[in-house]
Short mmCIF file of C-alpha atoms in Angstrom, two decimals:
data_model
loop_
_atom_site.label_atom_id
_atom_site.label_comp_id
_atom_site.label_asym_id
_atom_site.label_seq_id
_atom_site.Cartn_x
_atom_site.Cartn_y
_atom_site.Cartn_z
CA UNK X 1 -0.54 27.14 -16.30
CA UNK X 2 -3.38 24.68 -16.00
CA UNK X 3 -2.30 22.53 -13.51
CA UNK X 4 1.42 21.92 -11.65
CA UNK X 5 4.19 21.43 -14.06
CA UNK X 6 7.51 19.39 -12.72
CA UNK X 7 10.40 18.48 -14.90
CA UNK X 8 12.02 16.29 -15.46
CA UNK X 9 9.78 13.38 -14.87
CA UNK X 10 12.51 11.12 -14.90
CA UNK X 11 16.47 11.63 -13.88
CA UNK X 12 19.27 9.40 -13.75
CA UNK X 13 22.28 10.24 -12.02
CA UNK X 14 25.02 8.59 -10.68
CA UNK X 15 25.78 8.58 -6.97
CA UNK X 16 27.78 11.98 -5.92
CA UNK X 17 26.45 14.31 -8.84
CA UNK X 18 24.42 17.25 -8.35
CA UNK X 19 20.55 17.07 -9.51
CA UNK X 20 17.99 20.20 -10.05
CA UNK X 21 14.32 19.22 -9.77
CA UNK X 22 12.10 22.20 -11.30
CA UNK X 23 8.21 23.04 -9.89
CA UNK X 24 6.17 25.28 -12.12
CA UNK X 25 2.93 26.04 -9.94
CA UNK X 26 -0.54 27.00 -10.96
CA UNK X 27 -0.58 30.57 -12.11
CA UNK X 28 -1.70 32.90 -8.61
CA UNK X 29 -0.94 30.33 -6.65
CA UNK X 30 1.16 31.74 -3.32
CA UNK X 31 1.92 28.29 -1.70
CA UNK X 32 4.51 25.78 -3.04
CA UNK X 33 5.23 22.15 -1.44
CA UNK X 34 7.87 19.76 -1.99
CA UNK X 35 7.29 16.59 -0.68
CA UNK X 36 9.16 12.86 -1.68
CA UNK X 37 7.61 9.54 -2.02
CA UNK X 38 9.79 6.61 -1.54
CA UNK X 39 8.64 3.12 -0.55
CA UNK X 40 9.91 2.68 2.67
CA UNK X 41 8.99 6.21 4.08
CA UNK X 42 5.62 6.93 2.02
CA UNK X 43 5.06 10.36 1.35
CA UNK X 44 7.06 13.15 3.60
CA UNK X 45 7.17 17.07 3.75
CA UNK X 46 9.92 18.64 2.73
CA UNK X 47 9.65 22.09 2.60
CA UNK X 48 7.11 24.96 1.65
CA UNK X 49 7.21 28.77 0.88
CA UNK X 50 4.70 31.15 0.79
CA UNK X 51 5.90 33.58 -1.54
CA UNK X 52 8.94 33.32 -2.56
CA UNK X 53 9.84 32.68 1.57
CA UNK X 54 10.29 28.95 3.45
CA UNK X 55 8.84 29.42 7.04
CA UNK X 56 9.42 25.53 7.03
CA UNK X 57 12.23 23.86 5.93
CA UNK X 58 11.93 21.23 9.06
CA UNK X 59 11.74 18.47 6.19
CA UNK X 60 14.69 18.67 4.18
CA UNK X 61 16.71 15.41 4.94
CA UNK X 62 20.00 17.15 4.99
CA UNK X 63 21.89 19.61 4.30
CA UNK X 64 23.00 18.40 0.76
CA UNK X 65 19.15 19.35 -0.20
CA UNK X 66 17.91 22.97 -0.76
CA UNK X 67 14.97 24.74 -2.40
CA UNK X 68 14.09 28.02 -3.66
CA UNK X 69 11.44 30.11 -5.53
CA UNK X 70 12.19 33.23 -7.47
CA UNK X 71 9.36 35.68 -8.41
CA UNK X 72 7.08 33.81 -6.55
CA UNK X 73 6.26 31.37 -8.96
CA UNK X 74 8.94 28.28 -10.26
CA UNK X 75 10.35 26.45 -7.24
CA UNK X 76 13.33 24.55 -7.83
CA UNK X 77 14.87 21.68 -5.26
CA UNK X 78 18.58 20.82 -5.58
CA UNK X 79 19.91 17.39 -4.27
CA UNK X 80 24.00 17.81 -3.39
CA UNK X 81 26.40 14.95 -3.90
CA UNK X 82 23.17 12.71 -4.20
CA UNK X 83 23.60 9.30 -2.33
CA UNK X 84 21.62 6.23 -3.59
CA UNK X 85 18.63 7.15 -0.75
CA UNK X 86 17.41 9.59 -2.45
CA UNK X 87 15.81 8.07 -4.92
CA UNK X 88 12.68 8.78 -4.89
CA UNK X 89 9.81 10.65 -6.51
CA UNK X 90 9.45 14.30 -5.81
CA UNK X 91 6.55 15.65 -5.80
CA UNK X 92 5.30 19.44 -5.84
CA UNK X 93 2.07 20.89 -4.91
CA UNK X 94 0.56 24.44 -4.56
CA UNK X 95 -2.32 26.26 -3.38
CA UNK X 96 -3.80 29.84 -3.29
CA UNK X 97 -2.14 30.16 0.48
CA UNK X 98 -0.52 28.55 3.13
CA UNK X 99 -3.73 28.13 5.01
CA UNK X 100 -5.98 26.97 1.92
CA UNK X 101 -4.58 23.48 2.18
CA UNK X 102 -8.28 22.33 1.46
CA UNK X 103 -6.81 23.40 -2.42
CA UNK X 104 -3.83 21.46 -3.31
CA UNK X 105 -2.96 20.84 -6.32
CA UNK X 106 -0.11 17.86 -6.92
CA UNK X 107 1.63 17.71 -10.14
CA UNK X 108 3.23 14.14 -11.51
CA UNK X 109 6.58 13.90 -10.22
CA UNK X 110 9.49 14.05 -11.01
CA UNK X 111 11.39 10.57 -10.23
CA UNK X 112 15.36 10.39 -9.17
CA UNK X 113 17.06 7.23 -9.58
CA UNK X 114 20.18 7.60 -8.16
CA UNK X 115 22.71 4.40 -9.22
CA UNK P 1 4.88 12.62 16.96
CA UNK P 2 1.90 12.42 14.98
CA UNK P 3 1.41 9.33 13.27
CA UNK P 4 -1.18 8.56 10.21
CA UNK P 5 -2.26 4.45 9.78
CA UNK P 6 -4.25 2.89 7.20
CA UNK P 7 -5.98 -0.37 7.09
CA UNK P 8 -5.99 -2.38 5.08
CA UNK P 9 -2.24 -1.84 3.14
CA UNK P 10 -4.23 -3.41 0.10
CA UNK P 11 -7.99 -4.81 -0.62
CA UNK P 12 -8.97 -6.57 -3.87
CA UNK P 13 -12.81 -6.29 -3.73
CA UNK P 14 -15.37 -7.11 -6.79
CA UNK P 15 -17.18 -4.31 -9.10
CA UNK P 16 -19.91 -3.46 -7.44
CA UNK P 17 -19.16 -3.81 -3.53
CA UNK P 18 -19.59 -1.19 -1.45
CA UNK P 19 -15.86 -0.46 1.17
CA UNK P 20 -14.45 1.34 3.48
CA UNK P 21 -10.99 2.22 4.02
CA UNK P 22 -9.64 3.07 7.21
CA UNK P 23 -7.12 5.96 8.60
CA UNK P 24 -6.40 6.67 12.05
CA UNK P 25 -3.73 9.00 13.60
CA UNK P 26 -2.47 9.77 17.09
CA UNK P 27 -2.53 13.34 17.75
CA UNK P 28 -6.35 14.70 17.72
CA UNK P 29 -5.16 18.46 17.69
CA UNK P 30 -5.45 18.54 13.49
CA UNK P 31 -7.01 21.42 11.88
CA UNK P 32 -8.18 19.45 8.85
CA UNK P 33 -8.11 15.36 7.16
CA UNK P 34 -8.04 14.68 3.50
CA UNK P 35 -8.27 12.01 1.24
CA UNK P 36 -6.32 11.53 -1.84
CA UNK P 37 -6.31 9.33 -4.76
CA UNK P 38 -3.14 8.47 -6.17
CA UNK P 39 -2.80 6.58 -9.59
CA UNK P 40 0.40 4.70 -10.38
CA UNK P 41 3.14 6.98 -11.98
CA UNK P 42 1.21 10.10 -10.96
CA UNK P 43 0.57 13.01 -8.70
CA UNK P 44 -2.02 12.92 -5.94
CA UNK P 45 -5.82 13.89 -6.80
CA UNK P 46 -7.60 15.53 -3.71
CA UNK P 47 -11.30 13.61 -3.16
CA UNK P 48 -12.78 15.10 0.09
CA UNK P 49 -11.20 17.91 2.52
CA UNK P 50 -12.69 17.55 6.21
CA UNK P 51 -12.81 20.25 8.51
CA UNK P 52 -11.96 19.44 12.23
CA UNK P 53 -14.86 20.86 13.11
CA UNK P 54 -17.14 18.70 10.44
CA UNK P 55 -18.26 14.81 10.78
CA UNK P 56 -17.97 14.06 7.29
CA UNK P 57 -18.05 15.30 3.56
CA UNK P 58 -19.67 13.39 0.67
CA UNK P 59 -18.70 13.86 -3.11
CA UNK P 60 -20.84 11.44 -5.52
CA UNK P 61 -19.73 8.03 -4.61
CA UNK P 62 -17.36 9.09 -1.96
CA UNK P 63 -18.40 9.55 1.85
CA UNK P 64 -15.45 10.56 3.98
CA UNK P 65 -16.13 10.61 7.89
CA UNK P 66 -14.28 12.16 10.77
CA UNK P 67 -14.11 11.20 14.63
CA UNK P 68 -11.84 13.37 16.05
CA UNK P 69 -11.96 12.56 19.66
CA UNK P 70 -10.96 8.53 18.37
CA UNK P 71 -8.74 9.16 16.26
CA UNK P 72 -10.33 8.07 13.20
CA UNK P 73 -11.58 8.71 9.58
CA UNK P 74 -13.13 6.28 7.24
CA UNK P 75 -13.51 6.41 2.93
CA UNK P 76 -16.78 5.08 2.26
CA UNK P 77 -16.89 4.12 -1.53
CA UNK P 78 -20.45 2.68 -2.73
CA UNK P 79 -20.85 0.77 -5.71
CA UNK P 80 -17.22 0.43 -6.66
CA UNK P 81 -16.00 0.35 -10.49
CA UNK P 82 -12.85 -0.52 -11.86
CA UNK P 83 -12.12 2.90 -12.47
CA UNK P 84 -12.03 3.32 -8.91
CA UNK P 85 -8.19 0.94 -8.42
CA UNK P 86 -6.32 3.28 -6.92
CA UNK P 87 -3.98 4.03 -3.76
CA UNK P 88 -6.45 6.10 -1.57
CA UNK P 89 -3.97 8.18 0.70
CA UNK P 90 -5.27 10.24 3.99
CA UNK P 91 -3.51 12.99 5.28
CA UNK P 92 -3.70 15.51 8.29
CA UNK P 93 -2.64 18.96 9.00
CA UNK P 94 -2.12 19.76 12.83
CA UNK P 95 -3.22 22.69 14.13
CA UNK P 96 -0.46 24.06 15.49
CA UNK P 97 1.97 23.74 12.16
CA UNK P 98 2.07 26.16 9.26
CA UNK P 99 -0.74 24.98 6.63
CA UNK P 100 0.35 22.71 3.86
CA UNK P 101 2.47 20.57 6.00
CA UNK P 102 0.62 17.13 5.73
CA UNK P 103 0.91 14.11 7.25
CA UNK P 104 0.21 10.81 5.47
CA UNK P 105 -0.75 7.61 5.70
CA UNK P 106 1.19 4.87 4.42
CA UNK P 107 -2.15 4.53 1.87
CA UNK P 108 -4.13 1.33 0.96
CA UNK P 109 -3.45 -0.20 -2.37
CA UNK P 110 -7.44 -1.06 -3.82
CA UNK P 111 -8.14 -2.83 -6.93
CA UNK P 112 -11.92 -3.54 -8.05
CA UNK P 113 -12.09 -6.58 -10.51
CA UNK P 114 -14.77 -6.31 -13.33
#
């Protein structure tokens, strides 16, 4: 596609339900990154693959959050039994590889309120 | 533990002025610094990518700088616009970790009044 697709943009839960954020990257783009925005933490890694591997998943807050990317291209990041702390806006990026970070491409978010 | 600062958390300057922002971090071991812009309710926009072997990088407007051995980087915006109101995030990547894994600031908030 023509830039990095995320849905949804917005999602409502309530606390203890299961949640499925989606990350469509840039066509030929190897490298995917989740990261989360929140206000009192700014902007933290997550987790990235390179292909449709994660050599990094030293990010993910717990073990209630997972990722994964099928065919190399959509990404998607599930949130267990979500607790009111995650809410937050998730954001995805990719780029052409792992070590082309000069090239990354963010898409809008997709923001979790969790009540 | 690397840590990323910037200063000022927010700056409200007039159109016209010419700023600098301010990022340092802790750990000089990075293999590159960027700067983002970030506009409310969306994704990140990437303004200048500097090399650690490069001083600085310059896109239109924008002059980004980089002092490795200090610690430091600074955003040099010249003749500011309104259009320019942004959060302006910077963001490392260490040298020694897989690519893509940044580290960010806490960003500074800027608004330029007309």
């Amino acid at each position: 596609g023509a830039g990095v697709s995320q849905s949804p943009s917005n999602k409502v839960t309530e606390k203890g339900k299961d949640v499925e954020l989606r990350c469509d990257p840039i066509s030929g783009h190897t490298a995917l990154y989740w990261y989360r925005q929140s206000l009192g933490q700014g902007l933290e890694f997550l987790i990235y693959f390179q292909g449709n591997s994660a050599p990094d998943k030293s990010g993910l807050p717990s073990d209630r959050f997972s990722a994964e990317r099928t065919g190399g291209s959509v990404s998607t990041l599930t949130i267990q039994r979500t607790q009111q702390e995650d809410s937050a806006v998730y954001l995805c990026a990719s780029s052409q590889s792992f070590r082309n970070t000069g090239e990354l491409f963010f898409g809008e978010g997709s923001r979790l309120t969790v009540l | 533990k690397q840590e990323v600062t910037q200063i000022p958390a927010a700056l409200s300057v007039p159109e016209g002025e010419n700023l600098v922002l301010n990022c340092s971090f802790t750990d000089s071991a990075i293999y590159n610094l960027q700067w983002f812009r970030q506009d409310p309710g969306k994704g990140l926009t990437s303004l200048l990518l500097i090399q650690s072997s490069q001083r600085e990088q310059t896109s239109g407007r924008l002059n980004a700088s980089l002092d490795k051995s200090s610690g430091r980087s600074t955003l040099y915006i010249a003749a500011s616009q309104p259009g320019d109101s942004a959060t302006y995030l910077c963001a490392v990547t260490l040298i020694y970790n897989q690519g893509g894994k940044l580290i960010f600031g806490q960003g500074t908030e800027l608004s330029v009044k007309p």
